[in-house]
PDB file of C-alpha atoms and ligand atoms in Angstrom:
ATOM      1  CA  MET A   1      -4.559  -4.242  26.156  1.00  0.00           C
ATOM      2  CA  THR A   2      -1.131  -5.231  24.785  1.00  0.00           C
ATOM      3  CA  THR A   3       0.713  -4.250  21.637  1.00  0.00           C
ATOM      4  CA  GLN A   4       3.249  -6.624  20.191  1.00  0.00           C
ATOM      5  CA  ALA A   5       6.716  -5.569  19.091  1.00  0.00           C
ATOM      6  CA  TYR A   6       7.586  -5.035  15.430  1.00  0.00           C
ATOM      7  CA  ASP A   7       8.406  -8.365  13.722  1.00  0.00           C
ATOM      8  CA  GLU A   8      10.871  -7.894  10.887  1.00  0.00           C
ATOM      9  CA  ASN A   9       9.905 -11.229   9.320  1.00  0.00           C
ATOM     10  CA  ASN A  10       6.647  -9.756   8.016  1.00  0.00           C
ATOM     11  CA  ILE A  11       5.638 -10.121   4.382  1.00  0.00           C
ATOM     12  CA  PHE A  12       6.300  -6.484   3.446  1.00  0.00           C
ATOM     13  CA  VAL A  13       9.926  -6.773   4.589  1.00  0.00           C
ATOM     14  CA  LYS A  14      10.230  -9.791   2.297  1.00  0.00           C
ATOM     15  CA  ILE A  15       8.898  -7.585  -0.530  1.00  0.00           C
ATOM     16  CA  LEU A  16      11.376  -4.826   0.402  1.00  0.00           C
ATOM     17  CA  LYS A  17      14.226  -7.353   0.318  1.00  0.00           C
ATOM     18  CA  GLY A  18      13.008  -8.775  -3.010  1.00  0.00           C
ATOM     19  CA  GLU A  19      12.491 -12.192  -1.421  1.00  0.00           C
ATOM     20  CA  ILE A  20       8.930 -12.329  -2.708  1.00  0.00           C
ATOM     21  CA  PRO A  21       7.705 -10.642  -5.902  1.00  0.00           C
ATOM     22  CA  SER A  22       5.543  -7.541  -6.113  1.00  0.00           C
ATOM     23  CA  HIS A  23       4.309  -5.191  -8.822  1.00  0.00           C
ATOM     24  CA  LYS A  24       6.242  -2.047  -7.983  1.00  0.00           C
ATOM     25  CA  VAL A  25       4.850   1.355  -8.829  1.00  0.00           C
ATOM     26  CA  TYR A  26       7.257   3.765  -7.128  1.00  0.00           C
ATOM     27  CA  GLU A  27      10.451   3.627  -5.101  1.00  0.00           C
ATOM     28  CA  ASP A  28      12.750   6.177  -3.502  1.00  0.00           C
ATOM     29  CA  GLU A  29      15.326   6.191  -0.701  1.00  0.00           C
ATOM     30  CA  HIS A  30      12.691   5.959   2.026  1.00  0.00           C
ATOM     31  CA  THR A  31       9.557   4.521   0.450  1.00  0.00           C
ATOM     32  CA  LEU A  32       8.180   1.735  -1.760  1.00  0.00           C
ATOM     33  CA  ALA A  33       4.753   1.526  -3.406  1.00  0.00           C
ATOM     34  CA  PHE A  34       3.348  -1.643  -5.005  1.00  0.00           C
ATOM     35  CA  MET A  35       0.040  -3.197  -6.003  1.00  0.00           C
ATOM     36  CA  ASP A  36      -2.129  -4.823  -3.338  1.00  0.00           C
ATOM     37  CA  VAL A  37      -2.564  -8.496  -4.319  1.00  0.00           C
ATOM     38  CA  MET A  38      -6.178  -8.458  -3.134  1.00  0.00           C
ATOM     39  CA  PRO A  39      -7.366  -5.121  -4.498  1.00  0.00           C
ATOM     40  CA  GLN A  40     -10.595  -3.626  -3.202  1.00  0.00           C
ATOM     41  CA  ALA A  41     -10.893  -1.717  -6.493  1.00  0.00           C
ATOM     42  CA  PRO A  42      -8.760  -1.571  -9.674  1.00  0.00           C
ATOM     43  CA  GLY A  43      -5.554   0.337  -8.942  1.00  0.00           C
ATOM     44  CA  HIS A  44      -5.452  -0.402  -5.193  1.00  0.00           C
ATOM     45  CA  LEU A  45      -1.842   0.095  -4.115  1.00  0.00           C
ATOM     46  CA  LEU A  46       0.116   0.145  -0.875  1.00  0.00           C
ATOM     47  CA  VAL A  47       2.743   2.667   0.237  1.00  0.00           C
ATOM     48  CA  ILE A  48       5.275   1.444   2.805  1.00  0.00           C
ATOM     49  CA  PRO A  49       8.354   2.943   4.477  1.00  0.00           C
ATOM     50  CA  LYS A  50      11.682   1.153   4.198  1.00  0.00           C
ATOM     51  CA  THR A  51      12.089   1.647   7.953  1.00  0.00           C
ATOM     52  CA  GLY A  52      10.292  -0.872  10.138  1.00  0.00           C
ATOM     53  CA  SER A  53       7.419   0.005  12.392  1.00  0.00           C
ATOM     54  CA  ARG A  54       4.369  -2.040  13.234  1.00  0.00           C
ATOM     55  CA  ASN A  55       1.962   0.722  12.208  1.00  0.00           C
ATOM     56  CA  LEU A  56       1.301   4.448  12.642  1.00  0.00           C
ATOM     57  CA  LEU A  57       1.237   4.185  16.426  1.00  0.00           C
ATOM     58  CA  ASP A  58       4.929   3.310  16.815  1.00  0.00           C
ATOM     59  CA  ALA A  59       6.272   5.049  13.683  1.00  0.00           C
ATOM     60  CA  ASP A  60       9.012   7.673  13.866  1.00  0.00           C
ATOM     61  CA  PRO A  61       7.364  10.987  12.856  1.00  0.00           C
ATOM     62  CA  ALA A  62      10.326  11.606  10.546  1.00  0.00           C
ATOM     63  CA  VAL A  63       9.315   8.494   8.592  1.00  0.00           C
ATOM     64  CA  LEU A  64       5.783   9.849   8.223  1.00  0.00           C
ATOM     65  CA  LEU A  65       7.193  13.125   6.961  1.00  0.00           C
ATOM     66  CA  ASN A  66       8.827  11.261   4.069  1.00  0.00           C
ATOM     67  CA  MET A  67       5.787   9.113   3.364  1.00  0.00           C
ATOM     68  CA  VAL A  68       2.920  11.554   3.149  1.00  0.00           C
ATOM     69  CA  PRO A  69       4.102  13.430   0.022  1.00  0.00           C
ATOM     70  CA  VAL A  70       4.536  10.029  -1.679  1.00  0.00           C
ATOM     71  CA  VAL A  71       1.019   8.986  -0.648  1.00  0.00           C
ATOM     72  CA  GLN A  72      -0.263  12.260  -2.115  1.00  0.00           C
ATOM     73  CA  LYS A  73       1.689  11.794  -5.373  1.00  0.00           C
ATOM     74  CA  LEU A  74       0.333   8.257  -5.766  1.00  0.00           C
ATOM     75  CA  ALA A  75      -3.236   9.272  -4.919  1.00  0.00           C
ATOM     76  CA  VAL A  76      -3.106  11.894  -7.676  1.00  0.00           C
ATOM     77  CA  ALA A  77      -1.582   9.382 -10.127  1.00  0.00           C
ATOM     78  CA  ALA A  78      -4.168   6.711  -9.197  1.00  0.00           C
ATOM     79  CA  LYS A  79      -7.046   9.134  -9.750  1.00  0.00           C
ATOM     80  CA  GLN A  80      -5.661  10.015 -13.172  1.00  0.00           C
ATOM     81  CA  ALA A  81      -4.657   6.491 -14.248  1.00  0.00           C
ATOM     82  CA  PHE A  82      -7.999   4.904 -13.336  1.00  0.00           C
ATOM     83  CA  GLU A  83     -10.163   7.887 -14.299  1.00  0.00           C
ATOM     84  CA  ALA A  84     -11.506   7.801 -10.755  1.00  0.00           C
ATOM     85  CA  ASP A  85     -13.987  10.176  -9.128  1.00  0.00           C
ATOM     86  CA  GLY A  86     -12.182   9.983  -5.797  1.00  0.00           C
ATOM     87  CA  VAL A  87      -9.444   8.211  -3.865  1.00  0.00           C
ATOM     88  CA  VAL A  88      -9.558   6.458  -0.487  1.00  0.00           C
ATOM     89  CA  VAL A  89      -6.400   6.712   1.621  1.00  0.00           C
ATOM     90  CA  ALA A  90      -6.697   4.229   4.489  1.00  0.00           C
ATOM     91  CA  GLN A  91      -4.423   3.003   7.226  1.00  0.00           C
ATOM     92  CA  PHE A  92      -5.281   0.453   9.952  1.00  0.00           C
ATOM     93  CA  ASN A  93      -3.629   0.045  13.333  1.00  0.00           C
ATOM     94  CA  GLU A  94      -3.792  -3.307  15.149  1.00  0.00           C
ATOM     95  CA  PRO A  95      -6.141  -6.233  14.475  1.00  0.00           C
ATOM     96  CA  ALA A  96      -9.081  -4.577  16.199  1.00  0.00           C
ATOM     97  CA  ALA A  97      -8.891  -1.850  13.553  1.00  0.00           C
ATOM     98  CA  GLY A  98      -8.548  -4.299  10.650  1.00  0.00           C
ATOM     99  CA  GLN A  99      -4.750  -4.479  10.315  1.00  0.00           C
ATOM    100  CA  THR A 100      -3.499  -7.816   8.940  1.00  0.00           C
ATOM    101  CA  VAL A 101       0.120  -7.043   7.940  1.00  0.00           C
ATOM    102  CA  PHE A 102       2.214  -5.517  10.698  1.00  0.00           C
ATOM    103  CA  HIS A 103       4.511  -3.160   8.806  1.00  0.00           C
ATOM    104  CA  LEU A 104       3.198   0.409   8.459  1.00  0.00           C
ATOM    105  CA  HIS A 105       1.335   0.952   5.182  1.00  0.00           C
ATOM    106  CA  PHE A 106      -1.139   3.301   3.579  1.00  0.00           C
ATOM    107  CA  HIS A 107      -3.773   1.948   1.204  1.00  0.00           C
ATOM    108  CA  VAL A 108      -4.443   4.129  -1.871  1.00  0.00           C
ATOM    109  CA  ILE A 109      -7.680   3.058  -3.586  1.00  0.00           C
ATOM    110  CA  PRO A 110      -9.167   4.846  -6.609  1.00  0.00           C
ATOM    111  CA  ARG A 111     -12.976   5.033  -6.381  1.00  0.00           C
ATOM    112  CA  ARG A 112     -15.642   5.534  -9.006  1.00  0.00           C
ATOM    113  CA  GLU A 113     -19.153   6.752  -8.279  1.00  0.00           C
ATOM    114  CA  GLY A 114     -21.512   3.817  -7.858  1.00  0.00           C
ATOM    115  CA  GLU A 115     -18.806   1.111  -7.812  1.00  0.00           C
ATOM    116  CA  PRO A 116     -18.793  -0.660  -4.435  1.00  0.00           C
ATOM    117  CA  LEU A 117     -15.516  -1.512  -2.718  1.00  0.00           C
ATOM    118  CA  LYS A 118     -14.644  -5.221  -2.669  1.00  0.00           C
ATOM    119  CA  PRO A 119     -13.948  -6.762   0.760  1.00  0.00           C
ATOM    120  CA  HIS A 120     -10.668  -6.020   2.539  1.00  0.00           C
ATOM    121  CA  SER A 121      -8.171  -8.907   1.999  1.00  0.00           C
ATOM    122  CA  GLY A 122     -10.802 -10.603  -0.188  1.00  0.00           C
ATOM    123  CA  THR A 123      -9.861 -12.183  -3.525  1.00  0.00           C
ATOM    124  CA  MET A 124      -6.406 -12.570  -5.063  1.00  0.00           C
ATOM    125  CA  GLU A 125      -6.161 -10.658  -8.370  1.00  0.00           C
ATOM    126  CA  ASP A 126      -4.672 -12.141 -11.549  1.00  0.00           C
ATOM    127  CA  GLN A 127      -0.935 -11.307 -11.789  1.00  0.00           C
ATOM    128  CA  GLY A 128      -1.324 -10.069 -15.377  1.00  0.00           C
ATOM    129  CA  VAL A 129      -4.002  -7.605 -14.294  1.00  0.00           C
ATOM    130  CA  LEU A 130      -1.814  -6.347 -11.438  1.00  0.00           C
ATOM    131  CA  ALA A 131       1.141  -5.931 -13.814  1.00  0.00           C
ATOM    132  CA  ALA A 132      -1.007  -3.917 -16.236  1.00  0.00           C
ATOM    133  CA  HIS A 133      -2.355  -1.728 -13.424  1.00  0.00           C
ATOM    134  CA  ALA A 134       1.154  -1.074 -12.094  1.00  0.00           C
ATOM    135  CA  GLU A 135       2.202  -0.049 -15.601  1.00  0.00           C
ATOM    136  CA  LYS A 136      -0.745   2.376 -15.852  1.00  0.00           C
ATOM    137  CA  LEU A 137       0.233   3.925 -12.534  1.00  0.00           C
ATOM    138  CA  ARG A 138       3.888   4.277 -13.508  1.00  0.00           C
ATOM    139  CA  ALA A 139       2.807   5.946 -16.754  1.00  0.00           C
ATOM    140  CA  ALA A 140       0.612   8.397 -14.846  1.00  0.00           C
ATOM    141  CA  LEU A 141       3.493   9.193 -12.483  1.00  0.00           C
ATOM    142  CA  ALA A 142       5.767   9.881 -15.439  1.00  0.00           C
ATOM    143  CA  SER A 143       3.264  12.148 -17.239  1.00  0.00           C
TER     144      SER A 143
HETATM  145  P1  5GP B   1      -3.987  -4.334   6.303  1.00  0.00           P
HETATM  146  O1  5GP B   1      -5.096  -5.285   6.552  1.00  0.00           O
HETATM  147  O2  5GP B   1      -2.812  -4.723   7.162  1.00  0.00           O
HETATM  148  O3  5GP B   1      -4.341  -2.897   6.406  1.00  0.00           O
HETATM  149  O4  5GP B   1      -3.597  -4.509   4.793  1.00  0.00           O
HETATM  150  C1  5GP B   1      -2.727  -5.469   4.308  1.00  0.00           C
HETATM  151  C2  5GP B   1      -2.929  -5.499   2.812  1.00  0.00           C
HETATM  152  O5  5GP B   1      -1.865  -6.228   2.273  1.00  0.00           O
HETATM  153  C3  5GP B   1      -4.228  -6.187   2.378  1.00  0.00           C
HETATM  154  O6  5GP B   1      -4.992  -5.282   1.596  1.00  0.00           O
HETATM  155  C4  5GP B   1      -3.757  -7.392   1.583  1.00  0.00           C
HETATM  156  O7  5GP B   1      -4.540  -7.622   0.450  1.00  0.00           O
HETATM  157  C5  5GP B   1      -2.334  -7.007   1.213  1.00  0.00           C
HETATM  158  N1  5GP B   1      -1.411  -8.113   1.122  1.00  0.00           N
HETATM  159  C6  5GP B   1      -1.310  -9.190   1.959  1.00  0.00           C
HETATM  160  N2  5GP B   1      -0.297  -9.990   1.573  1.00  0.00           N
HETATM  161  C7  5GP B   1       0.255  -9.408   0.477  1.00  0.00           C
HETATM  162  C8  5GP B   1       1.344  -9.785  -0.372  1.00  0.00           C
HETATM  163  O8  5GP B   1       2.007 -10.804  -0.206  1.00  0.00           O
HETATM  164  N3  5GP B   1       1.638  -8.938  -1.402  1.00  0.00           N
HETATM  165  C9  5GP B   1       0.913  -7.803  -1.634  1.00  0.00           C
HETATM  166  N4  5GP B   1       1.275  -7.052  -2.678  1.00  0.00           N
HETATM  167  N5  5GP B   1      -0.122  -7.426  -0.861  1.00  0.00           N
HETATM  168  C10 5GP B   1      -0.441  -8.219   0.183  1.00  0.00           C
END
């Protein structure tokens, strides 16, 4: 049982640095939230810290302290924006648990009764749809 070190060349660091595009929903000093490119349901977004850690297991607790209120704020906004019945907040640690990107992140996924979740890391969504969903979320945050 080995755990690899944090690799700062991961894709979410490239998003943080603006080296690859993303549909941003929220940003503050410590945290960024943006749309998941392969949403499991409409409105699926990711919340990441600006500080690097591989996942929850090696994260500084102070980083978590900054993140959780943002996750809550976005879960409330996602429920409102997508007229959802509930919201999944998910977080995977290491490949055995389903993690595919090794920079700590929380998934926020609005859920509607009777609508099944699409597969994790399944199909790439249309960029126009993601842009519209990010806009809906930003509007809900501002309301
Ligand atoms: P994990 O499997 O590590 O919990 O989740 C990684 C998530 O990142 C997946 O849901 C996947 O769809 C998403 N993802 C992977 N690459 C990118 C990317 O380049 N941009 C965005 N916005 N999301 C990504």
